[in-house]
XYZ file of N, CA and C in Angstrom:
522
model
N -95.865 18.017 -47.104
C -94.257 17.832 -46.914
C -94.007 16.830 -46.525
N -92.963 15.936 -47.433
C -92.077 14.869 -47.280
C -91.763 14.635 -45.752
N -91.933 13.692 -45.059
C -91.109 13.336 -43.731
C -89.976 12.699 -44.106
N -88.512 13.157 -43.482
C -87.617 12.486 -43.394
C -87.327 11.170 -42.707
N -86.609 10.613 -43.401
C -86.204 9.060 -43.207
C -84.976 8.705 -43.772
N -84.028 8.143 -43.075
C -82.753 8.231 -43.636
C -82.035 7.165 -42.577
N -81.300 6.192 -43.185
C -80.238 5.048 -42.374
C -78.697 5.305 -43.290
N -77.664 5.514 -42.468
C -76.509 5.386 -42.823
C -75.585 5.029 -42.204
N -74.791 4.118 -42.667
C -73.554 3.349 -42.223
C -72.502 4.605 -41.689
N -72.251 4.581 -40.374
C -71.126 5.622 -40.070
C -70.061 5.056 -39.670
N -70.034 3.416 -39.391
C -68.929 2.887 -38.893
C -69.106 1.408 -38.839
N -67.736 0.406 -39.322
C -67.688 -0.660 -39.564
C -66.241 -1.221 -38.762
N -66.623 -2.164 -37.763
C -65.539 -2.987 -37.465
C -65.359 -4.423 -37.926
N -64.573 -5.024 -38.325
C -64.122 -6.316 -38.485
C -63.270 -6.883 -37.552
N -63.220 -8.186 -37.243
C -62.272 -9.111 -36.355
C -62.279 -10.610 -37.240
N -61.241 -11.127 -37.435
C -60.995 -12.381 -38.019
C -61.842 -12.865 -39.086
N -61.386 -12.034 -40.052
C -62.293 -12.158 -41.342
C -61.252 -11.958 -42.608
N -61.211 -13.039 -43.066
C -60.391 -12.864 -44.238
C -58.688 -12.538 -43.756
N -58.244 -11.616 -44.277
C -56.874 -11.381 -43.907
C -56.774 -10.051 -42.736
N -57.735 -9.825 -42.497
C -58.180 -8.871 -41.205
C -58.313 -9.671 -39.635
N -57.151 -9.335 -38.993
C -57.521 -9.615 -37.588
C -58.353 -8.733 -36.855
N -58.161 -7.537 -36.964
C -58.817 -6.129 -36.858
C -58.744 -5.117 -37.217
N -59.824 -4.664 -37.806
C -59.987 -3.192 -38.531
C -61.216 -2.388 -38.238
N -61.078 -1.084 -38.193
C -62.250 -0.239 -37.912
C -62.101 0.976 -39.063
N -63.122 1.153 -39.622
C -63.565 2.292 -40.518
C -64.657 3.280 -39.820
N -64.218 4.442 -39.677
C -65.127 5.414 -39.400
C -65.601 6.171 -40.683
N -66.604 6.308 -41.385
C -67.012 6.858 -42.678
C -66.952 8.342 -42.346
N -67.056 9.151 -43.336
C -67.073 10.766 -43.296
C -67.833 11.273 -42.474
N -68.974 11.026 -42.351
C -70.064 11.554 -41.985
C -70.112 11.376 -40.275
N -69.112 10.763 -39.944
C -69.572 10.178 -38.253
C -69.507 11.335 -37.609
N -68.244 11.849 -37.725
C -68.131 13.241 -36.678
C -69.089 14.313 -36.867
N -69.747 14.287 -37.895
C -70.876 15.034 -38.009
C -72.274 14.837 -37.550
N -72.451 13.296 -37.454
C -73.577 12.677 -36.835
C -73.145 12.864 -35.023
N -71.951 12.510 -34.950
C -71.748 12.874 -33.311
C -71.725 14.032 -32.504
N -71.311 15.246 -33.312
C -71.693 16.392 -33.212
C -73.114 17.093 -33.308
N -73.597 16.802 -34.159
C -74.759 17.435 -35.058
C -75.928 16.647 -34.694
N -75.710 15.353 -35.203
C -76.764 14.667 -35.214
C -77.458 14.562 -36.620
N -76.285 14.874 -37.955
C -76.999 15.161 -39.171
C -75.943 14.614 -40.024
N -76.632 14.146 -41.237
C -75.598 13.828 -42.600
C -75.329 15.200 -43.194
N -74.038 15.079 -43.721
C -73.844 16.316 -44.633
C -74.519 15.985 -45.875
N -75.033 16.901 -46.550
C -76.122 16.434 -48.150
C -74.665 16.188 -48.978
N -74.843 15.144 -50.129
C -74.247 15.109 -51.023
C -73.042 13.962 -50.709
N -72.961 13.249 -49.366
C -71.493 12.770 -49.164
C -71.399 11.421 -49.949
N -70.412 11.309 -50.351
C -70.101 9.807 -51.210
C -68.906 9.117 -50.350
N -69.110 7.830 -50.298
C -67.619 7.224 -49.600
C -67.390 6.248 -50.571
N -65.958 6.512 -50.369
C -64.875 5.607 -51.079
C -64.096 4.723 -50.206
N -63.813 3.532 -50.783
C -62.933 2.776 -49.773
C -61.538 2.664 -50.858
N -60.237 2.993 -50.208
C -59.089 2.707 -51.146
C -58.085 2.588 -50.057
N -57.053 1.715 -50.904
C -55.912 1.095 -49.931
C -55.085 0.609 -50.443
N -53.981 0.009 -50.112
C -52.908 -0.831 -50.857
C -53.590 -2.067 -51.130
N -52.797 -2.908 -52.074
C -53.534 -3.989 -52.211
C -53.191 -4.889 -51.053
N -54.254 -6.077 -50.849
C -54.104 -6.934 -49.564
C -54.510 -6.151 -48.108
N -55.122 -4.816 -48.013
C -55.354 -4.066 -47.084
C -56.763 -4.508 -46.510
N -57.584 -4.945 -47.390
C -58.749 -5.433 -46.390
C -60.003 -4.748 -47.240
N -59.834 -3.939 -48.555
C -60.907 -3.359 -49.023
C -61.995 -4.629 -49.697
N -61.875 -5.670 -50.010
C -62.716 -6.241 -50.372
C -63.227 -6.934 -49.292
N -62.698 -7.580 -48.503
C -63.243 -7.882 -47.400
C -64.024 -6.955 -46.431
N -64.083 -5.675 -46.447
C -65.017 -5.049 -46.270
C -66.487 -5.042 -46.999
N -66.340 -4.809 -48.089
C -67.475 -4.697 -49.208
C -68.196 -6.243 -48.895
N -67.297 -7.338 -48.658
C -67.758 -8.692 -48.532
C -68.541 -8.792 -47.154
N -67.839 -8.152 -45.990
C -68.606 -8.447 -44.699
C -70.250 -7.311 -44.785
N -70.322 -6.380 -45.642
C -71.200 -5.419 -45.868
C -72.303 -6.249 -46.461
N -72.049 -7.077 -47.454
C -72.891 -7.989 -48.187
C -73.400 -9.270 -47.321
N -72.597 -9.423 -46.055
C -73.234 -10.473 -45.430
C -74.083 -9.671 -44.307
N -73.643 -8.554 -44.143
C -74.817 -7.898 -43.179
C -76.141 -7.627 -43.902
N -75.936 -7.287 -44.920
C -77.589 -7.088 -45.860
C -78.143 -8.273 -45.839
N -77.746 -9.455 -46.146
C -78.194 -10.820 -46.051
C -78.742 -10.730 -44.724
N -78.225 -10.673 -43.586
C -78.765 -11.014 -41.973
C -79.888 -9.888 -41.971
N -79.588 -8.700 -42.420
C -80.595 -7.725 -42.063
C -81.835 -7.713 -42.534
N -81.610 -8.520 -43.876
C -82.959 -8.810 -44.637
C -83.600 -10.233 -44.412
N -83.037 -11.062 -43.423
C -83.371 -12.002 -42.691
C -83.129 -13.236 -43.656
N -82.144 -13.278 -44.295
C -81.775 -14.220 -45.104
C -80.366 -14.935 -44.526
N -80.365 -16.563 -44.952
C -78.975 -16.918 -44.638
C -77.982 -16.394 -45.408
N -76.701 -16.403 -44.626
C -75.497 -16.230 -45.319
C -75.160 -16.999 -46.431
N -74.833 -16.894 -47.483
C -74.304 -18.172 -48.517
C -73.108 -18.629 -48.150
N -73.177 -19.916 -47.610
C -71.984 -20.808 -46.989
C -70.832 -20.844 -48.338
N -71.513 -21.153 -49.333
C -70.488 -21.256 -50.160
C -69.694 -20.412 -50.977
N -70.150 -19.192 -50.631
C -69.496 -17.769 -51.066
C -68.644 -17.233 -49.933
N -69.074 -17.883 -48.874
C -67.993 -17.386 -47.349
C -67.022 -18.133 -46.676
N -67.334 -19.401 -47.060
C -67.041 -20.391 -46.113
C -65.322 -20.220 -45.983
N -64.705 -20.024 -47.269
C -63.262 -20.066 -46.761
C -62.607 -18.591 -46.288
N -63.433 -17.766 -45.821
C -63.112 -16.508 -45.421
C -63.146 -16.364 -43.785
N -63.713 -17.339 -43.125
C -63.486 -17.482 -41.774
C -62.565 -18.381 -40.999
N -62.073 -18.013 -40.374
C -61.089 -18.967 -39.473
C -61.986 -20.102 -38.713
N -61.256 -21.329 -38.862
C -61.584 -22.516 -38.269
C -61.972 -22.350 -37.185
N -60.832 -21.900 -36.057
C -60.676 -21.635 -34.506
C -61.464 -20.561 -34.071
N -61.667 -19.259 -34.950
C -62.182 -18.100 -34.088
C -63.430 -17.690 -34.570
N -64.397 -16.946 -33.973
C -65.510 -16.377 -34.579
C -65.149 -15.285 -34.772
N -66.243 -15.022 -36.241
C -65.919 -13.565 -36.685
C -66.813 -12.433 -36.147
N -66.201 -11.409 -36.013
C -67.049 -10.183 -35.335
C -67.240 -9.177 -36.422
N -68.556 -8.660 -36.518
C -68.934 -7.690 -37.690
C -69.582 -6.482 -36.565
N -69.121 -5.201 -36.424
C -69.610 -4.402 -36.023
C -70.244 -3.397 -36.681
N -71.489 -2.780 -36.988
C -71.618 -1.670 -37.395
C -72.552 -0.723 -36.684
N -72.306 0.744 -37.090
C -72.841 1.908 -36.498
C -73.460 2.273 -37.520
N -74.884 2.562 -37.162
C -75.920 3.265 -38.039
C -76.410 4.658 -37.236
N -76.387 5.553 -38.426
C -77.225 6.597 -38.060
C -78.476 6.752 -38.456
N -79.804 6.769 -37.974
C -81.004 6.653 -38.108
C -81.940 7.811 -37.805
N -82.305 8.525 -39.110
C -83.208 9.616 -38.643
C -84.506 9.457 -39.210
N -85.743 9.448 -38.385
C -87.215 9.035 -38.761
C -87.928 10.138 -38.322
N -88.459 10.977 -39.032
C -89.347 12.149 -38.877
C -88.419 13.099 -38.160
N -88.595 13.412 -36.835
C -87.998 14.443 -36.184
C -86.968 13.869 -35.087
N -86.739 12.601 -35.077
C -85.986 11.892 -34.144
C -84.681 11.258 -34.755
N -83.671 11.438 -34.108
C -82.458 10.724 -34.477
C -81.865 9.822 -33.485
N -81.319 8.902 -33.952
C -80.812 7.767 -33.037
C -79.313 7.133 -33.870
N -78.462 6.628 -32.830
C -77.444 6.176 -33.051
C -77.582 4.843 -32.742
N -77.661 3.675 -33.577
C -77.558 2.175 -33.389
C -76.453 1.436 -33.952
N -76.243 0.666 -32.891
C -74.959 -0.338 -32.836
C -75.473 -1.551 -33.127
N -74.849 -2.248 -33.897
C -75.390 -3.935 -34.319
C -73.998 -4.466 -34.017
N -73.888 -5.377 -33.500
C -72.527 -6.427 -33.356
C -72.888 -7.667 -33.236
N -72.465 -8.333 -34.260
C -72.564 -10.193 -34.450
C -71.271 -10.688 -34.322
N -71.321 -11.802 -33.923
C -70.384 -12.792 -34.021
C -70.832 -13.987 -34.615
N -69.991 -14.414 -35.778
C -70.459 -15.494 -36.625
C -69.513 -16.438 -36.764
N -69.970 -18.103 -36.782
C -68.859 -18.890 -37.139
C -69.551 -19.823 -38.194
N -68.413 -20.684 -38.868
C -68.623 -21.319 -39.976
C -68.961 -23.066 -39.481
N -69.899 -23.260 -39.810
C -70.030 -24.834 -39.348
C -70.061 -25.566 -40.549
N -68.674 -26.300 -40.770
C -68.377 -27.127 -41.634
C -69.329 -28.409 -41.877
N -69.863 -28.885 -40.668
C -70.662 -30.062 -41.053
C -72.336 -29.735 -41.448
N -72.736 -28.383 -40.804
C -74.215 -28.085 -41.369
C -73.836 -27.293 -42.812
N -72.745 -27.218 -43.043
C -72.345 -25.947 -44.308
C -73.242 -24.726 -44.311
N -73.257 -24.288 -42.765
C -74.050 -22.857 -42.734
C -72.731 -21.664 -41.882
N -73.254 -20.818 -42.514
C -72.611 -19.388 -41.466
C -73.817 -19.201 -40.260
N -73.401 -19.587 -39.185
C -74.154 -19.185 -38.001
C -74.095 -17.922 -37.309
N -75.002 -17.567 -36.814
C -74.985 -16.196 -35.820
C -74.749 -16.882 -34.449
N -73.771 -16.472 -33.717
C -73.383 -17.067 -32.453
C -73.843 -15.929 -31.519
N -74.191 -14.656 -31.715
C -74.761 -13.993 -30.730
C -74.912 -12.415 -31.629
N -75.679 -11.664 -31.111
C -76.123 -10.134 -31.271
C -76.056 -9.321 -30.403
N -75.763 -8.369 -30.373
C -75.844 -7.136 -29.471
C -76.174 -5.859 -30.402
N -77.420 -5.217 -29.589
C -77.919 -4.062 -30.332
C -77.842 -2.907 -29.150
N -77.438 -1.900 -29.406
C -77.191 -0.590 -28.760
C -78.079 0.378 -29.458
N -78.521 1.394 -28.637
C -78.922 2.336 -29.424
C -79.080 3.581 -28.327
N -79.006 4.831 -28.891
C -78.732 6.144 -28.391
C -79.769 7.000 -29.144
N -80.682 7.957 -28.200
C -81.384 8.974 -28.896
C -81.085 10.220 -28.855
N -81.013 11.054 -29.997
C -80.453 12.360 -29.624
C -81.354 13.422 -28.931
N -80.938 14.168 -27.995
C -81.611 15.005 -27.534
C -80.537 16.331 -27.494
N -80.517 17.020 -26.616
C -79.619 17.810 -26.628
C -78.158 17.475 -26.610
N -77.904 15.945 -26.087
C -76.455 15.159 -26.484
C -77.368 14.037 -26.873
N -76.352 12.853 -27.138
C -76.653 11.534 -27.322
C -77.139 11.056 -25.887
N -78.427 10.949 -25.891
C -78.924 10.385 -24.192
C -78.247 8.889 -24.200
N -78.949 8.425 -23.030
C -78.728 7.082 -22.343
C -78.375 5.841 -22.979
N -77.442 5.311 -23.030
C -77.445 3.959 -24.029
C -78.114 3.027 -23.434
N -79.180 2.111 -24.584
C -79.956 1.155 -24.303
C -79.114 -0.086 -25.064
N -79.229 -1.301 -24.410
C -78.417 -2.221 -24.929
C -79.192 -3.562 -24.589
N -79.267 -4.343 -25.599
C -79.757 -5.837 -25.864
C -78.789 -6.873 -26.364
N -78.594 -7.840 -25.669
C -77.517 -8.965 -26.181
C -78.691 -10.315 -26.317
N -78.281 -11.055 -27.408
C -78.739 -12.381 -27.553
C -77.708 -13.264 -27.989
N -78.175 -14.335 -27.262
C -77.348 -15.640 -27.540
C -77.935 -16.743 -28.127
N -77.396 -17.401 -29.266
C -78.172 -18.002 -30.204
C -78.169 -19.384 -29.607
N -79.207 -19.954 -28.911
C -78.857 -21.323 -28.139
C -78.662 -22.357 -29.180
N -79.232 -22.270 -30.543
C -79.243 -23.422 -31.196
C -77.888 -23.796 -31.802
N -77.017 -22.891 -31.555
C -75.640 -22.783 -31.916
C -74.535 -23.289 -30.964
N -75.148 -23.147 -29.625
C -74.127 -23.322 -28.400
C -74.868 -24.906 -27.696
N -73.780 -25.669 -28.126
C -73.841 -27.506 -27.776
C -74.453 -27.370 -26.596
N -73.935 -26.942 -25.567
C -74.295 -26.914 -24.225
C -75.553 -26.659 -23.935
N -76.148 -25.434 -24.486
C -77.559 -25.285 -24.373
C -78.435 -26.360 -25.174
N -78.219 -26.863 -26.159
C -78.567 -27.807 -27.101
C -79.101 -29.017 -26.179
N -77.784 -29.337 -25.790
C -78.079 -30.652 -24.917
C -78.711 -30.505 -23.692
N -78.540 -29.553 -22.926
C -79.188 -29.248 -21.551
C -80.632 -28.840 -21.852
N -80.917 -28.422 -23.249
C -82.338 -27.858 -23.560
C -82.934 -26.870 -22.757
N -81.826 -25.812 -22.706
C -82.322 -24.339 -21.975
C -82.445 -23.354 -22.843
N -83.569 -22.411 -22.501
C -84.190 -21.559 -23.485
C -83.420 -20.419 -23.957
N -83.428 -19.798 -25.079
C -83.053 -18.664 -25.258
C -82.663 -17.748 -24.336
N -81.713 -17.033 -24.335
C -81.347 -15.727 -23.439
C -81.485 -14.684 -24.184
N -82.230 -13.555 -23.665
C -82.347 -12.200 -24.140
C -81.597 -11.453 -22.991
N -80.494 -10.737 -22.737
C -80.422 -9.759 -21.513
C -80.326 -8.462 -22.132
N -81.089 -7.672 -21.192
C -81.340 -6.332 -21.521
C -80.267 -5.540 -20.234
N -79.408 -4.557 -20.689
C -78.427 -4.346 -19.346
C -79.269 -2.922 -18.814
N -80.299 -2.222 -19.504
C -81.024 -1.358 -19.201
C -81.727 -1.631 -17.814
N -82.491 -2.713 -17.775
C -83.433 -3.326 -16.952
C -82.744 -4.645 -15.871
N -81.667 -4.946 -16.295
C -80.777 -5.579 -15.484
C -81.864 -7.385 -15.487
N -82.263 -7.432 -16.523
C -83.194 -8.862 -16.213
C -82.711 -9.509 -17.543
N -83.132 -10.661 -17.365
C -82.643 -11.824 -18.178
C -84.469 -12.316 -18.566
N -84.423 -12.317 -20.082
C -86.039 -12.881 -20.282
C -85.730 -14.041 -21.023
N -86.374 -15.221 -21.138
C -86.325 -16.573 -21.690
C -87.451 -16.686 -22.474
N -87.159 -17.412 -23.289
C -88.614 -17.794 -24.119
C -88.648 -19.410 -24.212
């Protein structure tokens, strides 16, 4: 018997990207995941809305997420004009993950910034939260990463990277 593995996006949040100051999409199966930790079979998602409502921005943000999750750089030339010069862009994504008999909700939150000088899209910070499904969604686990290479104060003072785990209330340095 084949073991079940599944990863689905159930929610996307965008801030300060293209024409979107703030937007949140909860996909069709999100309520089924929250209640029963399952995806309804045969689900198909579509994005529709008026002209200029942010449909393309959502698709482009998911493309950036794909680059990041694959360990690739976000192509600067494709996305440089979509970022604010003064504010970080935030991309939040909630996944439902099913692996064998275990179910998880995983929230991945990024802050990105355009660096004109280096012609790069930089990850300023990342936050990962996850919940394990038991009889309910169990205790939240959380990790927050700050990238010291893009924080000029840390580069100048030569401080190590910070990884903060709220579960253990510790700060791990490398």
